[in-house]
CSV table of C-alpha atoms and ligand atoms in Angstrom, one decimal:
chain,number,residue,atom,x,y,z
A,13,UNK,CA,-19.0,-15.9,17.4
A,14,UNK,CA,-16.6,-13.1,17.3
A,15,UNK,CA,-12.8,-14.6,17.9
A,16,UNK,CA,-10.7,-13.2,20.4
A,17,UNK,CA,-6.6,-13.3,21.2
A,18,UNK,CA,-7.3,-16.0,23.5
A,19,UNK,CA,-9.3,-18.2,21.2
A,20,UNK,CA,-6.1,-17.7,18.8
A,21,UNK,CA,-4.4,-19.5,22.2
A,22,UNK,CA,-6.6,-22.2,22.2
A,23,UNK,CA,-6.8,-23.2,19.0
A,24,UNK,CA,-2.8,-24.3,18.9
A,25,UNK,CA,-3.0,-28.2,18.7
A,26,UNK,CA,-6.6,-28.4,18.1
A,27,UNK,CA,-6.7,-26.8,14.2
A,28,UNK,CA,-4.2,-24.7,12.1
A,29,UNK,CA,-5.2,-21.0,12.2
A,30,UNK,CA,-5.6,-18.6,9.6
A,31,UNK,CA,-3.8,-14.9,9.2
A,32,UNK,CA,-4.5,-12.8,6.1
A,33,UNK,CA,-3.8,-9.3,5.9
A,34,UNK,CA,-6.5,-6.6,5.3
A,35,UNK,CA,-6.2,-2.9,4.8
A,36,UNK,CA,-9.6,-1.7,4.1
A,37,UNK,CA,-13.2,-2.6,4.0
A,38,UNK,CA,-13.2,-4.8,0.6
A,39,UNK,CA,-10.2,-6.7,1.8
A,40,UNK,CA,-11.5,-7.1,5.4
A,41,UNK,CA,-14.7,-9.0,4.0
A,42,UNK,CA,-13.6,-11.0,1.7
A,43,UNK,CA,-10.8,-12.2,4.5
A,44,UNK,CA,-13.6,-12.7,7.0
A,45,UNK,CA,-16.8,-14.4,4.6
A,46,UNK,CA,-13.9,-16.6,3.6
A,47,UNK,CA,-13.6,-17.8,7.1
A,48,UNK,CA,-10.0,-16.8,8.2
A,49,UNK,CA,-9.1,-16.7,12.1
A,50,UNK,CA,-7.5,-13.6,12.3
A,51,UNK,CA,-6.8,-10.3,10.1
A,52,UNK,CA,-3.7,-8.2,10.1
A,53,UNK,CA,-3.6,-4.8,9.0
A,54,UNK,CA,0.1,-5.4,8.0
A,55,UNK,CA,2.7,-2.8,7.8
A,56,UNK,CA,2.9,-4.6,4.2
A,57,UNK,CA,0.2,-1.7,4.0
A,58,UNK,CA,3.8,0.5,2.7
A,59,UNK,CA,4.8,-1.8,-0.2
A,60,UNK,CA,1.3,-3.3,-1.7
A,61,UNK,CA,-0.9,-0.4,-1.0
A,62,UNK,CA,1.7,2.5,-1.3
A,63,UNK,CA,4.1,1.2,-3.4
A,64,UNK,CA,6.9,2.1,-1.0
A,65,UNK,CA,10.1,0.1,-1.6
A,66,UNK,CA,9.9,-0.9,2.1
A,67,UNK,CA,8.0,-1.1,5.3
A,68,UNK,CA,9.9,1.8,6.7
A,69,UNK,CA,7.4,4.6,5.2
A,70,UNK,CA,4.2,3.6,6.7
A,71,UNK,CA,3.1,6.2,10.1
A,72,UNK,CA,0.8,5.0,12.8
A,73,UNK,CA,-1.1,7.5,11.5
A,74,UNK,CA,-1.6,5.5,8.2
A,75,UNK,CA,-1.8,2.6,10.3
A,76,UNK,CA,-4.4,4.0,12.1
A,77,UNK,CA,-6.7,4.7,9.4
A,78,UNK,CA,-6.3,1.6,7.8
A,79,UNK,CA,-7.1,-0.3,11.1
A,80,UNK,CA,-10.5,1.9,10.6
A,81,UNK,CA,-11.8,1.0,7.7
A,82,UNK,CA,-10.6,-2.6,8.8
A,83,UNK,CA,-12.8,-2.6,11.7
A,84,UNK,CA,-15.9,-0.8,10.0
A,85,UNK,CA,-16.2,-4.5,8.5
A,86,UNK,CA,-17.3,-5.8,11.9
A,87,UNK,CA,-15.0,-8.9,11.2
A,88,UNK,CA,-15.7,-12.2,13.2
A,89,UNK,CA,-12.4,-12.9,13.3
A,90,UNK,CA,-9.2,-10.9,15.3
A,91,UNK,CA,-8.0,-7.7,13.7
A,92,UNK,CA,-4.6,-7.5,14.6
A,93,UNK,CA,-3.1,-3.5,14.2
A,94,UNK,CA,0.7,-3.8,12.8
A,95,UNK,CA,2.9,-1.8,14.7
A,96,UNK,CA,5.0,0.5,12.0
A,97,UNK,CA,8.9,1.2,12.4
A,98,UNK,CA,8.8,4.2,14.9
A,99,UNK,CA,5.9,3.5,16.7
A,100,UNK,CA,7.1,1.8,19.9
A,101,UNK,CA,11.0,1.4,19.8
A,102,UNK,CA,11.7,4.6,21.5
A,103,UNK,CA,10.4,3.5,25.1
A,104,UNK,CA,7.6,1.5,26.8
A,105,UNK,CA,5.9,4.4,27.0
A,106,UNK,CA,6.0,5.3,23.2
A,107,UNK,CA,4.6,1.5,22.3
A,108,UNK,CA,1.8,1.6,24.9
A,109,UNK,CA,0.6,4.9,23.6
A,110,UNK,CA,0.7,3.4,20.2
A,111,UNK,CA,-0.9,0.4,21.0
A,112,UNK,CA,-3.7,2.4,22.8
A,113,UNK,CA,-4.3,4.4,19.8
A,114,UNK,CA,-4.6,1.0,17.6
A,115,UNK,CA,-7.7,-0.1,20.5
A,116,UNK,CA,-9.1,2.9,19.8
A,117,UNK,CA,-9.1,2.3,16.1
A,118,UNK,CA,-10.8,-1.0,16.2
A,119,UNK,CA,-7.7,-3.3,16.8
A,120,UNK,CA,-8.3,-6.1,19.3
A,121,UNK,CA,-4.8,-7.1,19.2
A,122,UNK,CA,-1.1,-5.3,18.3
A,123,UNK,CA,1.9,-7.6,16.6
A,124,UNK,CA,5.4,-6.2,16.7
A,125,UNK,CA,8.1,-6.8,15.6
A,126,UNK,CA,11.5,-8.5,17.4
A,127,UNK,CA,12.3,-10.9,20.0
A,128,UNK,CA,14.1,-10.7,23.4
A,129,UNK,CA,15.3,-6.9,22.6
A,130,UNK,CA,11.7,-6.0,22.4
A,131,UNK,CA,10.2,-8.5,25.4
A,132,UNK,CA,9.9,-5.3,27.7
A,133,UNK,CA,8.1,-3.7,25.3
A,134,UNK,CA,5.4,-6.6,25.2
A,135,UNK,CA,5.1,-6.9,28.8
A,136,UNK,CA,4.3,-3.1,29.0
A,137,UNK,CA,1.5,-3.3,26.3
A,138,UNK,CA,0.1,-6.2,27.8
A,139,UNK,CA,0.3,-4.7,31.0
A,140,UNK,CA,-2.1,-2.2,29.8
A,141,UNK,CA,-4.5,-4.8,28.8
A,142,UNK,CA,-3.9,-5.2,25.2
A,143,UNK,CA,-3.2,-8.8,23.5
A,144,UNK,CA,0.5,-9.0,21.5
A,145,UNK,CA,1.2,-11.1,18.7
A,146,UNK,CA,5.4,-11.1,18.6
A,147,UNK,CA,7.0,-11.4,15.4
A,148,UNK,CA,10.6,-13.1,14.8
A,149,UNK,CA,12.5,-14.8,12.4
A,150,UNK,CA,12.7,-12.2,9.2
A,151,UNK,CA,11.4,-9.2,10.5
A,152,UNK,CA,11.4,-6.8,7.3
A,153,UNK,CA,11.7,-3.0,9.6
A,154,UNK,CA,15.1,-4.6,10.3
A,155,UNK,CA,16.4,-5.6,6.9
A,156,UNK,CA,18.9,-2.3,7.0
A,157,UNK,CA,20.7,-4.6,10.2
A,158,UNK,CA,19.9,-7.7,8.7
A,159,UNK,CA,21.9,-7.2,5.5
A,160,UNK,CA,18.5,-7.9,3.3
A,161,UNK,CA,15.4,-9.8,3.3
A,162,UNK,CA,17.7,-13.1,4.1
A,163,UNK,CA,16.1,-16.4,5.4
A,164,UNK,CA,16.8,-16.8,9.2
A,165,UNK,CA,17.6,-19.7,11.2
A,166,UNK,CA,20.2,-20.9,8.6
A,167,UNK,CA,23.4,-21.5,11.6
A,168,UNK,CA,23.5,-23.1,14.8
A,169,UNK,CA,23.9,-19.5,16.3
A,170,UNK,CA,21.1,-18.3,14.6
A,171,UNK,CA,19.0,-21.2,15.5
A,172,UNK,CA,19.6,-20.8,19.4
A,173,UNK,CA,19.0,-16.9,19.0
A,174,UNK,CA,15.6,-17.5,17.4
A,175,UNK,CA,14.2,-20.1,20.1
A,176,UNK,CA,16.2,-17.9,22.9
A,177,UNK,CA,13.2,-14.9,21.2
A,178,UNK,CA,10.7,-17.4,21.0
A,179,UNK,CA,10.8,-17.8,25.2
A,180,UNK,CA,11.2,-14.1,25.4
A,181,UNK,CA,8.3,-13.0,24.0
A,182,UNK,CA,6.2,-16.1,25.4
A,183,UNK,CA,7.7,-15.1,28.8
A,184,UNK,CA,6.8,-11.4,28.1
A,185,UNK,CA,3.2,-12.5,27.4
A,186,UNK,CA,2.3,-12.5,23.7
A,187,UNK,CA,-0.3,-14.6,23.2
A,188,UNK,CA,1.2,-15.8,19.4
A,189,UNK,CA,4.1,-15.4,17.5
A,190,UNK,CA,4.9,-15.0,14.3
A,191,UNK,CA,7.6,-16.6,12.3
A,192,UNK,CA,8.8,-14.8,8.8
A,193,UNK,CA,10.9,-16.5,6.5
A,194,UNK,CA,12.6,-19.2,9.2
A,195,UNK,CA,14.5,-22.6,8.3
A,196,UNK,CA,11.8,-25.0,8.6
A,197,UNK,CA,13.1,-27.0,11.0
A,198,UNK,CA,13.8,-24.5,13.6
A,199,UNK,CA,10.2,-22.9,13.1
A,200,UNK,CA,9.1,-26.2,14.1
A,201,UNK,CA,11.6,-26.4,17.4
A,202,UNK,CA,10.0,-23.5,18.4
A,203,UNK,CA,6.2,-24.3,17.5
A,204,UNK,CA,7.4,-27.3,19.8
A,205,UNK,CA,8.7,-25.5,22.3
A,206,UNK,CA,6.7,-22.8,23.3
A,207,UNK,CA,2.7,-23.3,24.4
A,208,UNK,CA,1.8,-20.5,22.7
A,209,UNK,CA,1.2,-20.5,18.6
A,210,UNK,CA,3.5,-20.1,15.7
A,211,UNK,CA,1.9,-18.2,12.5
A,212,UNK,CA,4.1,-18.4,9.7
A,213,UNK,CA,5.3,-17.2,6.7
A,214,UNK,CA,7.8,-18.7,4.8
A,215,UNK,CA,8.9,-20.8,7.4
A,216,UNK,CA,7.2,-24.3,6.7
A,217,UNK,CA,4.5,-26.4,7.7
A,218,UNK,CA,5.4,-27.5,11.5
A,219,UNK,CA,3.8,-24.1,12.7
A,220,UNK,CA,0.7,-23.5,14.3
A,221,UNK,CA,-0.7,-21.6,11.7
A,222,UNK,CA,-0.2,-19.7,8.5
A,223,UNK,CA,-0.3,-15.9,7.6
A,224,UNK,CA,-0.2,-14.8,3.7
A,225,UNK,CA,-0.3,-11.1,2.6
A,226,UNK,CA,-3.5,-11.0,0.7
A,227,UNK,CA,-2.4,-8.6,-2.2
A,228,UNK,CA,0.2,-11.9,-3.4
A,229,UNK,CA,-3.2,-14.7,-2.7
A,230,UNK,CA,-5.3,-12.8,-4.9
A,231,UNK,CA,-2.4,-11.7,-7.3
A,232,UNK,CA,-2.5,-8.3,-6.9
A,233,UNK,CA,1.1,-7.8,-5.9
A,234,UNK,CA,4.1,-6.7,-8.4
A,235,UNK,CA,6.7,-8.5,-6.6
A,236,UNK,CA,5.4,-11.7,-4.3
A,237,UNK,CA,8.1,-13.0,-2.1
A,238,UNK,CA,9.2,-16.9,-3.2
A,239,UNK,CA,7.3,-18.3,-0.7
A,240,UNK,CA,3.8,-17.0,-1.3
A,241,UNK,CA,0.9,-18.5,-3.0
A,242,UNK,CA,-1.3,-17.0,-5.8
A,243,UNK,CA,-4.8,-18.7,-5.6
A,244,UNK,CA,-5.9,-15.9,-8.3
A,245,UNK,CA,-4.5,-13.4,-11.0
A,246,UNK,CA,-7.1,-10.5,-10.4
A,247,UNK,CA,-4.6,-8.4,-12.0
A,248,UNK,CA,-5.2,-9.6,-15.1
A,249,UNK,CA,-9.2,-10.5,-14.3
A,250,UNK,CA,-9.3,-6.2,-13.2
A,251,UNK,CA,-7.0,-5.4,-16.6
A,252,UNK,CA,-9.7,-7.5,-18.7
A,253,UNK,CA,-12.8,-5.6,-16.8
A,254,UNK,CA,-11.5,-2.3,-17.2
A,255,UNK,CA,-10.8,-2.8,-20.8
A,256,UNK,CA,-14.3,-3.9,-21.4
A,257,UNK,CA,-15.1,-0.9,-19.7
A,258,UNK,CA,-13.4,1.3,-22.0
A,259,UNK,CA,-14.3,-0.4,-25.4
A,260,UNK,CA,-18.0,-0.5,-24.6
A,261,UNK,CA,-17.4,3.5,-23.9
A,262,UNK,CA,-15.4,4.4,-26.9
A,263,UNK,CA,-17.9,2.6,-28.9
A,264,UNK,CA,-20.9,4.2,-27.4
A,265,UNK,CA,-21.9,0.8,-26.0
A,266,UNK,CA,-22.1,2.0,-22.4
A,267,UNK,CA,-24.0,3.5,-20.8
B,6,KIV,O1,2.9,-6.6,7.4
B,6,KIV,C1,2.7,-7.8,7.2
B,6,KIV,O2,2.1,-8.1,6.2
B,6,KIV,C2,3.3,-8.8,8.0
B,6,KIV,C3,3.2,-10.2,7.6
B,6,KIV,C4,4.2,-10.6,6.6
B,6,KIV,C5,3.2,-11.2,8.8
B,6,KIV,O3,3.9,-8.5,9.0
């Protein structure tokens, strides 16, 4: 049975939930015959797909296509549209747009990124009918004012700032959140605290759920983060193939 954002909502405290991300129709079904809840067509698009050096690239109109050939896999499970940098920080009105044009591209569901300085943005999306997934914690479109890709929730006044977003967004009306690279411990206050789910990544085990970027599972990124998880090296299986390919050519074995 197709999932939906509110089946995400139900399954906190029942079983852990699934995120990968996708970005096109190879990806999206191998993410959704392997049984995951939900797939993001991450903004990570920029980095593992373009080989930007940051999220910052990527246009809504790349996002758009990707969210495409995302949906043309008919995936059981949520396809959630990334919102890029650009696409909804101007005014409500700029993010519902967006988030319209992601529906229209077969997203069921938008994630964006930031807390309370972003809560009106959420309520204005949802507003027009469309499920939010917030994102907090290390949220990469920010790393120019965040100094770097640093772990978050490292002081006290970081710590009360994070769970102070958490009930923002909640109160705005996503229907999950996720947490990037977060001390532990306070990802778990807030998975705690809030009666909506935590997805994390990089943030430990006390969350709802977990979201990887499927480029480092299958080992197909150049430059994982430390907290990712390589299940395979299809780098190196894909090397091996294509040099089969072109030894059985050069020596007339193929075709
Ligand atoms: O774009 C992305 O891949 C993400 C995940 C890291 C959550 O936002």
């Amino acid at each position: 049975m197709k999932i939906r954002a509110l089946d995400i909502v139900k399954m906190k405290g029942e079983r852990k939930i699934v995120m990968i991300t996708a970005y096109d129709y190879p990806t999206a079904k191998i993410a959704d015959s392997a049984g995951v809840d939900a797939i993001l067509v991450g903004d990570s698009l920029a980095m593992v797909v373009f080989g930007m050096p940051s999220t910052h690239g990527v246009t809504l109109r790349d996002m758009l296509r990707h969210t495409e050939a995302v949906a043309r896999a008919r995936p059981k499970a949520l396809v959630v549209g990334d919102m890029p940098f650009g696409s909804y920080e101007p005014s409500d009105g700029t993010a519902v747009r967006s988030a319209i044009a992601f529906v229209r591209a077969g997203a069921e569901a938008v994630k964006l990124e930031g807390g309370s300085e972003y809560a009106d943005r959420i309520r204005a999306i949802t507003r027009a009918g469309i499920p939010v997934m917030a994102h907090i914690g290390l949220t990469p479109q920010r790393y120019l004012k965040l100094g770097g890709y640093k772990m978050r929730g490292s002081s006290e006044e970081d710590k009360k700032q994070l769970l102070l977003d958490a009930e923002a967004v909640q109160e705005a009306g996503a229907f999950a959140v996720v947490i990037e690279f977060t001390a532990p411990e306070v990802a778990g206050a807030v998975t705690r605290r809030l009666s909506i789910p935590t997805i994390c990544i990089g943030s430990g085990k006390e969350c709802d759920g977990q979201v990887l970027v499927i480029h480092d599972v299958l080992g197909l990124s150049e430059k994982a983060p430390p907290f990712a998880k390589k299940y395979v090296d299809f780098m190196s299986i894909g090397k091996e193939a294509v040099e089969r390919f072109v030894k059985e050519v050069r020596e007339g074995l193929f075709p």
